[in-house]
Short mmCIF file of C-alpha atoms and ligand atoms in Angstrom, two decimals:
data_model
loop_
_atom_site.label_atom_id
_atom_site.label_comp_id
_atom_site.label_asym_id
_atom_site.label_seq_id
_atom_site.Cartn_x
_atom_site.Cartn_y
_atom_site.Cartn_z
CA MET A 1 12.22 0.62 -8.16
CA ASP A 2 10.97 -2.35 -7.66
CA ILE A 3 12.94 -5.63 -4.92
CA GLN A 4 12.31 -8.06 -7.09
CA PRO A 5 14.16 -7.94 -10.02
CA GLN A 6 12.34 -10.33 -12.83
CA TYR A 7 10.00 -6.73 -13.44
CA LYS A 8 12.94 -5.40 -14.61
CA PRO A 9 12.87 -2.14 -12.19
CA LYS A 10 15.21 0.51 -13.58
CA LEU A 11 16.77 0.42 -9.47
CA VAL A 12 16.02 -3.03 -7.51
CA GLY A 13 15.09 -2.24 -4.12
CA ASP A 14 13.41 -2.25 -0.65
CA ASN A 15 11.41 0.14 0.15
CA SER A 16 11.83 0.24 3.82
CA GLN A 17 16.23 0.75 2.65
CA MET A 18 16.35 3.41 0.40
CA PRO A 19 19.33 3.79 -1.83
CA PHE A 20 19.28 6.39 -2.12
CA ARG A 21 20.33 9.98 0.00
CA GLY A 22 18.51 12.33 1.70
CA ARG A 23 16.10 15.45 -0.09
CA GLY A 24 16.83 14.52 -3.93
CA ILE A 25 13.33 14.05 -4.81
CA ARG A 26 10.50 15.28 -5.79
CA CYS A 27 8.35 13.16 -5.88
CA GLY A 28 7.27 9.48 -4.98
CA ARG A 29 5.27 6.87 -5.59
CA LEU A 30 4.12 3.68 -3.66
CA ARG A 31 1.65 1.01 -4.68
CA PRO A 32 1.95 -2.28 -3.22
CA ALA A 33 -1.23 -5.15 -4.02
CA PRO A 34 -3.58 -4.30 -3.23
CA HIS A 35 -4.77 -6.78 -0.88
CA PRO A 36 -2.66 -7.93 1.20
CA HIS A 37 -5.03 -10.62 3.79
CA GLN A 38 -3.72 -12.61 0.05
CA ALA A 39 -1.01 -13.20 1.76
CA GLU A 40 -0.70 -15.03 4.41
CA THR A 41 -2.89 -18.16 1.93
CA ASN A 42 -0.76 -19.70 -0.89
CA GLN A 43 -2.44 -18.51 -4.23
CA LYS A 44 -0.33 -17.48 -6.86
CA ASP A 45 -2.74 -15.64 -8.50
CA PHE A 46 -2.92 -13.50 -6.20
CA THR A 47 0.83 -13.95 -4.47
CA VAL A 48 2.34 -13.21 -8.63
CA ARG A 49 0.26 -10.74 -10.08
CA PHE A 50 -0.10 -8.51 -6.86
CA GLY A 51 3.60 -8.79 -6.14
CA LEU A 52 3.58 -9.72 -2.19
CA VAL A 53 5.79 -10.66 -1.88
CA GLN A 54 5.59 -11.73 1.82
CA LYS A 55 3.49 -13.46 3.80
CA SER A 56 2.03 -12.07 6.33
CA SER A 57 0.95 -13.84 10.25
CA LYS A 58 -1.27 -13.55 12.74
CA GLU A 59 1.04 -12.19 14.86
CA THR A 60 1.31 -8.71 12.04
CA GLY A 61 -2.64 -9.42 11.81
CA TYR A 62 -2.64 -10.84 8.22
CA SER A 63 -1.53 -7.82 6.69
CA PHE A 64 0.91 -5.35 6.41
CA SER A 65 0.54 -2.41 8.23
CA HIS A 66 3.49 -2.99 10.73
CA THR A 67 5.46 -2.42 7.18
CA TYR A 68 3.73 1.14 6.33
CA PRO A 69 5.71 3.34 9.58
CA ALA A 70 9.24 2.47 8.06
CA PHE A 71 8.28 2.22 4.59
CA VAL A 72 6.93 6.75 5.26
CA ARG A 73 10.21 6.96 7.21
CA GLU A 74 12.64 6.46 3.99
CA ALA A 75 10.42 8.29 1.50
CA TYR A 76 10.58 11.03 4.07
CA ARG A 77 13.85 11.09 4.54
CA VAL A 78 14.11 10.72 0.59
CA LEU A 79 12.37 13.56 -0.40
CA ARG A 80 13.09 16.85 -0.90
CA PRO A 81 11.46 19.59 1.90
CA GLU A 82 7.52 20.59 -0.84
CA GLY A 83 8.63 17.15 -2.12
CA VAL A 84 4.86 14.36 -3.20
CA LEU A 85 4.05 10.92 -2.66
CA LEU A 86 1.31 8.70 -3.97
CA CYS A 87 0.61 6.20 -2.35
CA LYS A 88 -1.98 3.64 -4.26
CA ILE A 89 -3.83 1.59 -1.76
CA ALA A 90 -6.84 -0.39 -0.76
CA ASP A 91 -8.97 -1.37 2.04
CA TYR A 92 -10.70 -4.65 2.95
CA ILE A 93 -12.58 -7.06 4.63
CA HIS A 94 -10.34 -9.64 6.89
CA ASN A 95 -11.71 -11.29 9.89
CA HIS A 96 -15.73 -10.67 9.74
CA ARG A 97 -14.27 -6.97 10.07
CA TYR A 98 -13.17 -4.04 7.71
CA GLN A 99 -9.14 -3.55 7.27
CA TRP A 100 -8.81 0.23 7.01
CA ALA A 101 -5.10 0.22 5.31
CA HIS A 102 -6.15 3.02 4.20
CA VAL A 103 -6.34 4.97 7.32
CA ASP A 104 -3.23 3.46 8.76
CA LEU A 105 -0.89 4.43 6.55
CA ILE A 106 -2.18 8.56 6.38
CA GLN A 107 -1.88 7.56 10.46
CA ALA A 108 1.84 6.36 9.25
CA ALA A 109 2.58 9.07 6.98
CA VAL A 110 1.33 11.65 9.84
CA ALA A 111 3.57 10.58 12.49
CA ALA A 112 7.10 10.24 9.86
CA GLY A 113 5.67 14.19 9.15
CA PHE A 114 4.14 14.17 6.46
CA GLN A 115 1.52 16.32 5.26
CA PRO A 116 -1.74 14.35 4.18
CA CYS A 117 -3.47 17.05 1.28
CA ASP A 118 -5.47 15.00 -0.45
CA CYS A 119 -7.56 11.61 -1.49
CA ILE A 120 -8.37 10.61 -4.36
CA VAL A 121 -10.84 7.82 -5.24
CA LYS A 122 -10.46 4.85 -7.67
CA VAL A 123 -13.25 3.00 -9.24
CA ARG A 124 -11.95 -0.55 -10.46
CA LYS A 125 -14.59 -2.04 -13.02
CA GLY A 126 -15.93 -4.76 -11.15
CA PRO A 127 -15.03 -5.57 -6.85
CA ILE A 128 -12.03 -8.38 -6.77
CA ILE A 129 -13.14 -11.65 -5.58
CA ASP A 130 -12.47 -14.48 -3.70
CA PRO A 131 -13.50 -18.62 -5.19
CA LYS A 132 -13.23 -19.45 -1.60
CA TRP A 133 -15.76 -16.57 0.07
CA ILE A 134 -18.56 -17.57 -0.59
CA VAL A 135 -21.27 -15.33 1.08
CA ALA A 136 -20.58 -12.04 1.34
CA HIS A 137 -21.54 -9.89 4.51
CA HIS A 138 -19.91 -6.63 3.60
CA SER A 139 -20.20 -4.53 0.42
CA ARG A 140 -17.86 -5.16 -2.27
CA ARG A 141 -14.91 -3.12 -2.05
CA GLN A 142 -14.97 -1.98 -6.51
CA HIS A 143 -12.28 1.36 -4.96
CA CYS A 144 -9.71 2.42 -3.67
CA TYR A 145 -7.99 5.32 -3.02
CA TRP A 146 -4.43 7.78 -3.83
CA LEU A 147 -3.48 9.30 -0.91
CA VAL A 148 -0.87 12.65 -1.99
CA PHE A 149 0.76 13.75 1.70
CA ARG A 150 3.75 16.33 1.11
CA LYS A 151 6.81 17.43 3.04
CA SER A 152 5.64 19.76 4.09
CA ASP A 153 3.72 21.79 6.67
CA LYS A 154 0.76 23.21 4.29
CA CYS A 155 -0.56 21.30 1.18
CA GLU A 156 0.07 24.39 -1.44
C1 SAM B 201 1.48 -3.54 -7.69
S1 SAM B 201 3.03 -4.30 -7.74
C2 SAM B 201 3.36 -2.64 -8.91
C3 SAM B 201 4.58 -2.88 -9.83
C4 SAM B 201 4.47 -1.52 -10.79
N1 SAM B 201 5.92 -1.38 -9.99
C5 SAM B 201 3.83 -1.19 -10.77
O1 SAM B 201 3.91 0.30 -10.08
O2 SAM B 201 3.05 -0.97 -11.49
C6 SAM B 201 3.12 -4.39 -6.49
C7 SAM B 201 4.65 -4.50 -6.17
O3 SAM B 201 5.07 -4.41 -5.37
C8 SAM B 201 7.14 -4.33 -4.73
N2 SAM B 201 7.07 -5.21 -3.73
C9 SAM B 201 6.97 -6.23 -3.04
N3 SAM B 201 6.94 -5.20 -1.98
C10 SAM B 201 8.52 -4.21 -1.54
C11 SAM B 201 9.59 -3.58 -1.08
N4 SAM B 201 9.54 -4.73 -0.38
N5 SAM B 201 9.96 -3.08 -1.88
C12 SAM B 201 9.90 -2.33 -3.38
N6 SAM B 201 8.84 -3.40 -4.20
C13 SAM B 201 8.44 -3.61 -3.59
C14 SAM B 201 6.61 -6.57 -6.10
O4 SAM B 201 7.23 -6.63 -6.69
C15 SAM B 201 4.84 -5.46 -7.22
O5 SAM B 201 6.10 -5.63 -9.02
#
């Protein structure tokens, strides 16, 4: 499922309002854009390449953490009991601060009722670098996570 029809997904739709009846799906996967803070810019590179779609404002901290609760609530609703949710997520630096996107996602998922079961580190060939970053004050992000959740009170 993708919100943008031009990618020709099997289903066009918003993942915060999924057109599925509840408890039917065994395994779901979320693969959002890896660098949400890029949405504050008009850089087509990130907006188009990573499918940001929406922009994030100052009010939402230039992040997409505020979208996680609606998504994980829907994922919980459509998954069958013991169903698995896989989410690819990257942390990033913004406003001279480390932005804990994966922690925000775990907290939202736990609040929705999911059991957090695993965290797989995926290493990239190289860090993503924005040309406007002249001096690096933090280590370059060269990895992201696959978070594994289960709609259950146990992981196995
Ligand atoms: C990194 S791409 C992943 C593309 C593809 N689904 C995959 O997993 O290979 C992120 C995709 O998320 C889609 N997207 C962004 N917001 C969405 C939303 N609210 N609901 C569904 N899809 C969304 C974008 O259109 C973009 O194609």
